[in-house]
PDB file of C-alpha atoms and ligand atoms in Angstrom:
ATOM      1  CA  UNK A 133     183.737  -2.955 239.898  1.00 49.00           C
ATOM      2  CA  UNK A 134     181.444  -3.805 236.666  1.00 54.00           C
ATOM      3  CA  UNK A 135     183.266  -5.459 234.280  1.00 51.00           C
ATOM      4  CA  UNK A 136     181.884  -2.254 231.703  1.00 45.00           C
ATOM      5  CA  UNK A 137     184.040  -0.069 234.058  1.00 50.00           C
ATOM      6  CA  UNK A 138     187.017  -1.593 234.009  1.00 59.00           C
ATOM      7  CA  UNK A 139     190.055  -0.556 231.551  1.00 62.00           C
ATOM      8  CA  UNK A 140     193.587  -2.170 231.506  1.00 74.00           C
ATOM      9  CA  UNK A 141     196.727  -1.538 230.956  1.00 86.00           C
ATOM     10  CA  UNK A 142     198.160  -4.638 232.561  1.00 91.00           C
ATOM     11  CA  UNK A 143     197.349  -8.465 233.064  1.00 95.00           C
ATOM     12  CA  UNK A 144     199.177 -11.113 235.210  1.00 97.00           C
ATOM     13  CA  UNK A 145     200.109 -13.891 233.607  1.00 97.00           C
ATOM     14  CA  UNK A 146     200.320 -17.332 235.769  1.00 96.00           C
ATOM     15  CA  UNK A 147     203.936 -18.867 234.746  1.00 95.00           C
ATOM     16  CA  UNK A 148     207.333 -18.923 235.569  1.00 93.00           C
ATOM     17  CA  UNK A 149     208.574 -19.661 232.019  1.00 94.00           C
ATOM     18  CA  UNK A 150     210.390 -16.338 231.612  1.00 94.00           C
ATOM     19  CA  UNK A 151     210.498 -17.248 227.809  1.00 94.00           C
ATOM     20  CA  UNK A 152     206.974 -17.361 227.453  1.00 94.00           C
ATOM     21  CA  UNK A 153     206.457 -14.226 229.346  1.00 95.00           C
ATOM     22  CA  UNK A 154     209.042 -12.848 226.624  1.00 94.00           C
ATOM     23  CA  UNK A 155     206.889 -14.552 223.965  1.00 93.00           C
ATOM     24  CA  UNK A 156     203.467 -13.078 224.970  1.00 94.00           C
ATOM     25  CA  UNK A 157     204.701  -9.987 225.089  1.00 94.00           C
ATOM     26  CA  UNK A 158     206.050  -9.483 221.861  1.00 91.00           C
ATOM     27  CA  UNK A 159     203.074 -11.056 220.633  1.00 89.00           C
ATOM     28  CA  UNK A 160     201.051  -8.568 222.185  1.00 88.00           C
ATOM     29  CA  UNK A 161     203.070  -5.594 221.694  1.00 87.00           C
ATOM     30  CA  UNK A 162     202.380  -2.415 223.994  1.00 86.00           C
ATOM     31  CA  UNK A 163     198.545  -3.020 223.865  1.00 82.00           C
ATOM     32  CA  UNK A 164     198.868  -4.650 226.959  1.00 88.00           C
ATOM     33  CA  UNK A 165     201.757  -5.096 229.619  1.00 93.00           C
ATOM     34  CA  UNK A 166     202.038  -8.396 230.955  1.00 95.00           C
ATOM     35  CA  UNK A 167     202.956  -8.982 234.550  1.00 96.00           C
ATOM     36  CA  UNK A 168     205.130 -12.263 235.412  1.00 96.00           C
ATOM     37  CA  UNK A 169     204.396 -13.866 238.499  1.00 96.00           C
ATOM     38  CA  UNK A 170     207.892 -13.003 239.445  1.00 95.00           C
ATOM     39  CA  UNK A 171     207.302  -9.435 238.961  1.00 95.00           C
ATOM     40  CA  UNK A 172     204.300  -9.669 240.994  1.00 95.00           C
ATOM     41  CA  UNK A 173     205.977 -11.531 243.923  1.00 96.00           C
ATOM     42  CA  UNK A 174     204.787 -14.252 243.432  1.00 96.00           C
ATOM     43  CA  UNK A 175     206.722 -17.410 244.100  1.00 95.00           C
ATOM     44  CA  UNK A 176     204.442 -21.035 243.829  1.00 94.00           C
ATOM     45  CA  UNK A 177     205.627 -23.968 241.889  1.00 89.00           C
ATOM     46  CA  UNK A 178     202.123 -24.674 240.252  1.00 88.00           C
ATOM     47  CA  UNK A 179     200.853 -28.491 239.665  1.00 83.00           C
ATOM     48  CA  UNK A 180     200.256 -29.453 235.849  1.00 87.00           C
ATOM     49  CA  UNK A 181     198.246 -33.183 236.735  1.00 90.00           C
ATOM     50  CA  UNK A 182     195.743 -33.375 234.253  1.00 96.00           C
ATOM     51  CA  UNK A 183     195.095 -35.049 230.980  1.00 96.00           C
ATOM     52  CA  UNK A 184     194.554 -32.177 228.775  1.00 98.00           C
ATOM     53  CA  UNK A 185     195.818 -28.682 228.371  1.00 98.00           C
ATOM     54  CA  UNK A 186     193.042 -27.131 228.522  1.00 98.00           C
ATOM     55  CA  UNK A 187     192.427 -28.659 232.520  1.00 98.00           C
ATOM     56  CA  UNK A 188     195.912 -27.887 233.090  1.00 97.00           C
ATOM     57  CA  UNK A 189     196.011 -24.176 231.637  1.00 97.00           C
ATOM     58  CA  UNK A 190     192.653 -23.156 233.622  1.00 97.00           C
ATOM     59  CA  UNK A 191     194.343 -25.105 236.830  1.00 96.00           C
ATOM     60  CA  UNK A 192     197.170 -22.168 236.757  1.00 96.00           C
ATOM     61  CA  UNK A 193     194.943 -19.124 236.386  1.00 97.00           C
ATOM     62  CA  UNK A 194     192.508 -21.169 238.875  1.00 97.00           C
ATOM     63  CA  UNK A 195     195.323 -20.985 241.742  1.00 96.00           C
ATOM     64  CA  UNK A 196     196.639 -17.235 240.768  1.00 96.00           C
ATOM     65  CA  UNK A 197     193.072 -16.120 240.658  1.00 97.00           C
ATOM     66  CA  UNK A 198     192.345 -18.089 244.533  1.00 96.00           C
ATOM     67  CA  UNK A 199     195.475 -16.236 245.623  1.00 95.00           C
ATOM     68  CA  UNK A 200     195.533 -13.169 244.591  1.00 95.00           C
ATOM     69  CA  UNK A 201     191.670 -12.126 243.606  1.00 96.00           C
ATOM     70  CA  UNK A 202     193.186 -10.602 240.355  1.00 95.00           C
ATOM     71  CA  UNK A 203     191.713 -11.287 236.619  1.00 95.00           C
ATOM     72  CA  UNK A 204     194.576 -12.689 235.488  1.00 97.00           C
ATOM     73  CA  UNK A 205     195.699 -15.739 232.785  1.00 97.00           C
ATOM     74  CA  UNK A 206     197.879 -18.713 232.134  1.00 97.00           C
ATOM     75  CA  UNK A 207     198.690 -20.758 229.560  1.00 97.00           C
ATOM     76  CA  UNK A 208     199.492 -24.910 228.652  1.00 97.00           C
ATOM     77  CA  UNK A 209     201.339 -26.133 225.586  1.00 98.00           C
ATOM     78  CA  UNK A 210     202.129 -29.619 223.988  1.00 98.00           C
ATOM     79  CA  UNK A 211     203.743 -31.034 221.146  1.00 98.00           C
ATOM     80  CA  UNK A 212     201.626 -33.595 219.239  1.00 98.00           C
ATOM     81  CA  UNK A 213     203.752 -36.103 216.943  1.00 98.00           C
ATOM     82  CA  UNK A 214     201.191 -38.029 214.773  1.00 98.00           C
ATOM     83  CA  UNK A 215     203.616 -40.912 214.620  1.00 98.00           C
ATOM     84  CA  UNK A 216     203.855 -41.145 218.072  1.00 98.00           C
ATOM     85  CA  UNK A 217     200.081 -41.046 218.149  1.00 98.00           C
ATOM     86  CA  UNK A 218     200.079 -37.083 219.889  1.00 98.00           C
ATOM     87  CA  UNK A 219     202.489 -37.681 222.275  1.00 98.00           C
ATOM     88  CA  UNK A 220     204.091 -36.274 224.164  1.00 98.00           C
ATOM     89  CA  UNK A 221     201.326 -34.005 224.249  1.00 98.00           C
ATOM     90  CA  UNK A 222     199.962 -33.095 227.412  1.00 97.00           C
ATOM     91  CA  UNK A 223     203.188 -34.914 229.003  1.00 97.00           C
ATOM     92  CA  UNK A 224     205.559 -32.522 226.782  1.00 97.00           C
ATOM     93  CA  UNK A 225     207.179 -31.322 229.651  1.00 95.00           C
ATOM     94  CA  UNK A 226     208.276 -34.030 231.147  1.00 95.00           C
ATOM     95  CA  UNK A 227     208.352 -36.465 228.204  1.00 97.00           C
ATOM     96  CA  UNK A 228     211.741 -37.852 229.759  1.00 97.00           C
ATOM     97  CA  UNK A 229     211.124 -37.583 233.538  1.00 96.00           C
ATOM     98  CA  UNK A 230     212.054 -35.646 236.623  1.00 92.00           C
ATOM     99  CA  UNK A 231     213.778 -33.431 236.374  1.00 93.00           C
ATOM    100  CA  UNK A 232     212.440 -31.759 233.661  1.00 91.00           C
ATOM    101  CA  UNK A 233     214.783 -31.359 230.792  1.00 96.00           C
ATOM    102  CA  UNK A 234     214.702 -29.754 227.205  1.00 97.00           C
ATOM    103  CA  UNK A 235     217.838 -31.844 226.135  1.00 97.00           C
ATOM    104  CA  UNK A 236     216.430 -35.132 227.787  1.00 98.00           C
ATOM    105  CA  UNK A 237     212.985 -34.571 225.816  1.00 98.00           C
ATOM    106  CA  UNK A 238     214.240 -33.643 222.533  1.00 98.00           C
ATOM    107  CA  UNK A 239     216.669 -36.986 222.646  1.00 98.00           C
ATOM    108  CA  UNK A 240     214.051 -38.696 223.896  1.00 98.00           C
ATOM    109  CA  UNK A 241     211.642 -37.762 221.193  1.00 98.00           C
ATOM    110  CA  UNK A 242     214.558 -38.133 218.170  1.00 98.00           C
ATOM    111  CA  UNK A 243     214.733 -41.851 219.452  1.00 98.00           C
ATOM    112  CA  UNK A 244     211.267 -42.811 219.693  1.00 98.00           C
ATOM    113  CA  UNK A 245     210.673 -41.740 215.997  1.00 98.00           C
ATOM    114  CA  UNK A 246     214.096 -43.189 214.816  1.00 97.00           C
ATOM    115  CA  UNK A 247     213.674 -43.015 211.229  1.00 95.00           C
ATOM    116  CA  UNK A 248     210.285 -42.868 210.770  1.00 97.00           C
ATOM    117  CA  UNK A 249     209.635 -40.856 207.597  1.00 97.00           C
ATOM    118  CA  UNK A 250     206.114 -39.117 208.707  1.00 98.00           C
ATOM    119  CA  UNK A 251     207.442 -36.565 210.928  1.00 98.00           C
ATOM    120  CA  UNK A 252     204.514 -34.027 211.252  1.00 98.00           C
ATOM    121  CA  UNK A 253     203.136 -32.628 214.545  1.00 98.00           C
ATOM    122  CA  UNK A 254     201.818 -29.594 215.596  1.00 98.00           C
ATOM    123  CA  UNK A 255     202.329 -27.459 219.041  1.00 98.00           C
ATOM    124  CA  UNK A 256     198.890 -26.211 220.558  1.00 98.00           C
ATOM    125  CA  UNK A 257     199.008 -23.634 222.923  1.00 98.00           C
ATOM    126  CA  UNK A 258     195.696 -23.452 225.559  1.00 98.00           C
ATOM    127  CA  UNK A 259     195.256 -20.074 227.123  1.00 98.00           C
ATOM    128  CA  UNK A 260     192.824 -19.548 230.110  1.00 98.00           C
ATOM    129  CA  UNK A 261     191.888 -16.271 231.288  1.00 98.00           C
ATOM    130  CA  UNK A 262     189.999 -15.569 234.399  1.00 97.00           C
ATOM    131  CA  UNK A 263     187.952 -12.071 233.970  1.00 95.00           C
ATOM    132  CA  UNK A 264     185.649 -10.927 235.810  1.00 92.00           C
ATOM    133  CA  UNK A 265     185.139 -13.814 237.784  1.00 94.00           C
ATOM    134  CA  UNK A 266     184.704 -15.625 234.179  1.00 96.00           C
ATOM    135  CA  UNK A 267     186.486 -18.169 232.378  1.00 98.00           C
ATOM    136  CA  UNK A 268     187.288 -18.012 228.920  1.00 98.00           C
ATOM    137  CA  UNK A 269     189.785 -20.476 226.657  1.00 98.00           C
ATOM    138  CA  UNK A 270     191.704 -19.560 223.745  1.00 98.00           C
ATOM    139  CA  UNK A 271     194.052 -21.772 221.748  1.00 98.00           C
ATOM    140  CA  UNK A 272     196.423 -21.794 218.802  1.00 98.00           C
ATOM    141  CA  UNK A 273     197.997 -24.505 216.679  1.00 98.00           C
ATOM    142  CA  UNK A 274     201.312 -24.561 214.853  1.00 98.00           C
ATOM    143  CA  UNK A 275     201.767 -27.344 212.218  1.00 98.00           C
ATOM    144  CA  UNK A 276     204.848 -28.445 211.436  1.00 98.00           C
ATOM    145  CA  UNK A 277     207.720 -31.011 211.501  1.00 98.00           C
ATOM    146  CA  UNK A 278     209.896 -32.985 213.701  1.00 98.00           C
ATOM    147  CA  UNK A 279     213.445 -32.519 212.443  1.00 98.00           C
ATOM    148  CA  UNK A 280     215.973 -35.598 212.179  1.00 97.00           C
ATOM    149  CA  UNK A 281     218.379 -33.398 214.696  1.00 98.00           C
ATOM    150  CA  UNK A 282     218.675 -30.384 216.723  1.00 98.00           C
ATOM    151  CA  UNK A 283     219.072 -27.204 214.958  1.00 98.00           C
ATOM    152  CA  UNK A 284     219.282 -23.346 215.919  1.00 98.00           C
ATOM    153  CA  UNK A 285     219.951 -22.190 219.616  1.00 97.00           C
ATOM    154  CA  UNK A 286     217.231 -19.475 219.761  1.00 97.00           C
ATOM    155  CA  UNK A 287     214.141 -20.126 221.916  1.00 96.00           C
ATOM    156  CA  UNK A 288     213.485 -23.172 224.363  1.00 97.00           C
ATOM    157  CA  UNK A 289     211.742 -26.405 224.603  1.00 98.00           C
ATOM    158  CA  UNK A 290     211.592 -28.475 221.515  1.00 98.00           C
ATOM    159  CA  UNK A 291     212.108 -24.919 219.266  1.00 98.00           C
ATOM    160  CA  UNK A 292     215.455 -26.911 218.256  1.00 98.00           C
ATOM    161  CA  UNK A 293     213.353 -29.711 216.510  1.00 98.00           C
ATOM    162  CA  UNK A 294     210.384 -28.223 214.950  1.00 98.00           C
ATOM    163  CA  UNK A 295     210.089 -26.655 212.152  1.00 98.00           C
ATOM    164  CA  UNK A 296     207.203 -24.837 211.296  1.00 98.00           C
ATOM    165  CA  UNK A 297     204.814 -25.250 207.693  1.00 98.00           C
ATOM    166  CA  UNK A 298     205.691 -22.641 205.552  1.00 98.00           C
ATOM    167  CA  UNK A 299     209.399 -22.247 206.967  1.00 98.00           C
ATOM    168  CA  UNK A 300     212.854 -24.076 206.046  1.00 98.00           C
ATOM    169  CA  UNK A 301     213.860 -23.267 209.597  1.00 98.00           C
ATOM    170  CA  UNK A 302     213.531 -24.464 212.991  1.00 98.00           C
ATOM    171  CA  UNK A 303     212.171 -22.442 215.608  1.00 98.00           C
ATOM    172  CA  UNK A 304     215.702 -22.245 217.753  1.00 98.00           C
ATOM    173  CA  UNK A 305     216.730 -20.620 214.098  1.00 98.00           C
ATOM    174  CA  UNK A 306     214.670 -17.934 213.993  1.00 98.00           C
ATOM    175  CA  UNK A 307     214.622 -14.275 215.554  1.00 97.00           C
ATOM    176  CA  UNK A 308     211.196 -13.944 218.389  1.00 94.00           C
ATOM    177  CA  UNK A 309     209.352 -11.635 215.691  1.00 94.00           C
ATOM    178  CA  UNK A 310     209.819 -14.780 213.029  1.00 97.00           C
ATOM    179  CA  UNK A 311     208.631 -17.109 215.118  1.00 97.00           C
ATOM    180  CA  UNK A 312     205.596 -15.056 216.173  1.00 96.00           C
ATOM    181  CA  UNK A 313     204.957 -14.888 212.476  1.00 97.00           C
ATOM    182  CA  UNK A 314     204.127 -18.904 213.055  1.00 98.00           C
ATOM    183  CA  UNK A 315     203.472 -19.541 216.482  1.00 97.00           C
ATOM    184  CA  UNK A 316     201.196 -21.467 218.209  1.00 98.00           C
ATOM    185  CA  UNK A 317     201.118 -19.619 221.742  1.00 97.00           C
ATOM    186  CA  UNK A 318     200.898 -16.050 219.343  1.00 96.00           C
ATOM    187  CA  UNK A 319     197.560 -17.400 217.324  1.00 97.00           C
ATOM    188  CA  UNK A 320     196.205 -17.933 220.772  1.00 97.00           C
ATOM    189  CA  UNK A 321     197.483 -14.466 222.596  1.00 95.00           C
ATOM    190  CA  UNK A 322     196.008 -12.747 219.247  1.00 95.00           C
ATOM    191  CA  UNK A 323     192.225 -14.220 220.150  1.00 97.00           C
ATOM    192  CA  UNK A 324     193.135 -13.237 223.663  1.00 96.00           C
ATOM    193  CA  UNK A 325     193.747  -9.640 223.138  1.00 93.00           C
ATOM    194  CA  UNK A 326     190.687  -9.580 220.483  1.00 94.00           C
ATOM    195  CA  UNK A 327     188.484 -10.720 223.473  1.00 94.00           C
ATOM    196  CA  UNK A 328     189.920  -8.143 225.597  1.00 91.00           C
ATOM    197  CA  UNK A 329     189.688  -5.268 223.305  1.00 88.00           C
ATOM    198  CA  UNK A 330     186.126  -6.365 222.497  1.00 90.00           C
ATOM    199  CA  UNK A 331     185.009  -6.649 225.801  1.00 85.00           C
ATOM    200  CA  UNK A 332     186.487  -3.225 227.071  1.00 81.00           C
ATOM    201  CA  UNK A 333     185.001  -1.690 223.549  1.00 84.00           C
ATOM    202  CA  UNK A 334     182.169  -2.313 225.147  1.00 79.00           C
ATOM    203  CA  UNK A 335     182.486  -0.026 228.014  1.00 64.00           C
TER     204      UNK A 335
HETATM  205  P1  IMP B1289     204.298 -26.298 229.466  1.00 92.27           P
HETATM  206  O1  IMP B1289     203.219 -25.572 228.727  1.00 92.27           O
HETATM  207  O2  IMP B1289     205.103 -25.338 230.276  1.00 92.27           O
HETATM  208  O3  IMP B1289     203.776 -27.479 230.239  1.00 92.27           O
HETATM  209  O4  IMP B1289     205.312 -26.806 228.376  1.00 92.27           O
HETATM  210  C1  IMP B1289     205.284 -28.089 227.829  1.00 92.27           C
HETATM  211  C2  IMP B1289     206.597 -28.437 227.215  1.00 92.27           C
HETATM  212  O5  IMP B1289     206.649 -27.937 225.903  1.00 92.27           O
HETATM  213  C3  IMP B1289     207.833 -27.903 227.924  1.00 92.27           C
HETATM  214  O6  IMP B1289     208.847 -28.870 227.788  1.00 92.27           O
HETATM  215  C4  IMP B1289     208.180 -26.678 227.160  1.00 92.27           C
HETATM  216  O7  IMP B1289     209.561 -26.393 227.203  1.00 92.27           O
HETATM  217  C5  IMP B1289     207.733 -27.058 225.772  1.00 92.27           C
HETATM  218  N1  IMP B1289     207.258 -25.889 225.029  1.00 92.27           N
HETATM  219  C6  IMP B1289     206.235 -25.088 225.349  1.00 92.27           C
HETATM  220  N2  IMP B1289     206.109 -24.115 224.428  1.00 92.27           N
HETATM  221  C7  IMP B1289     207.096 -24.319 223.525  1.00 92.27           C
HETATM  222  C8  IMP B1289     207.493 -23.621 222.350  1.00 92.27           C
HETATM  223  O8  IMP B1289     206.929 -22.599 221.952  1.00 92.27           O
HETATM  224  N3  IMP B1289     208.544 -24.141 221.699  1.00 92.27           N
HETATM  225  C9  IMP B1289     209.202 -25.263 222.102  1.00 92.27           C
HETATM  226  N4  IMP B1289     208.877 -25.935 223.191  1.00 92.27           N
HETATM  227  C10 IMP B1289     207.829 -25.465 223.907  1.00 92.27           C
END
């Protein structure tokens, strides 16, 4: 099919991270449904082993896209403390080893930067979407602060630690539609669905 043909109502999105799917979603509203790999039946435990996001985001949509043929996109996220210099970055998700573990990583991260007084760092969310046999990267920051302890029990990840510019709370403190109002992986999804509707416009 020419890509000037097509129109869409639904894109798969390479993760298991049910919160993200639940993230994206709200952040896209009903412009576009997004399709889990669980809801497509799809069950692969898929390798993050590079040094950047943006090799390890287009890795994911890479192996749904071999699989299954289907446009489809993924995303990869880090947290960059500048006192830490931008780790854990790319390494975010396991910061504190096998197994992975949001607990491990957020103690881990408290102790590295003790008491250190510059706390900023920023999350950066790397979306890759294969379309049309094309790749195309789109990525959002969120600048913020590390707190001095956990706070909030909303969210996942590091949510209970950052708290974004602009907001006296931390992420795990705030509804989904607040923290879309800061978020990283929303910024991102937003210049997603802006290529999409552009590109379909064109039809
Ligand atoms: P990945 O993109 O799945 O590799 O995630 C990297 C790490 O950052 C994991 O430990 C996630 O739990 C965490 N993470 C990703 N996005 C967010 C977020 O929006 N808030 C808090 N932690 C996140």
């Amino acid at each position: 099919m020419q890509e000037s043909e097509k129109k869409i109502s639904s894109l798969l999105f390479a993760t298991n991270n049910a919160h993200k799917v639940t993230e994206i979603q709200s952040a896209i509203g009903n412009q576009l449904q997004v399709i889990s790999l669980a809801e497509a039946g799809i069950d692969i435990e898929i390798p993050e082993p590079h040094d950047t996001l943006e090799q390890n985001s287009l890795e994911k949509a890479r192996t749904i896209h071999h699989l299954t043929g289907l446009d489809c996109f993924s995303e990869d996220t880090g947290l960059e403390v500048d006192a830490l210099d931008g780790e854990p970055g790319v390494r975010s998700a396991r910061y504190a080893g096998e197994p992975a573990s949001a607990q491990k990583n957020m103690s881990k991260l408290l102790q590295e930067l003790g008491r250190n007084t510059n706390r900023t760092a920023r999350f950066r969310t790397v979306i890759s979407l294969i379309w049309a046999n094309e790749e195309f990267l789109f990525d959002g920051v969120c600048e913020g602060i590390i707190l001095e302890a956990p706070q909030g029990r909303e969210g996942f990840g590091y949510d209970p630690v950052f708290q974004p510019l602009g907001s006296e709370l931390a992420f795990a403190e705030m509804s989904l539609a607040e923290k879309n109002k800061y978020s990283h992986r929303r910024k991102a999804a937003d210049k997603l669905i802006l290529f999409l509707q552009q590109r379909l416009s064109q039809a």
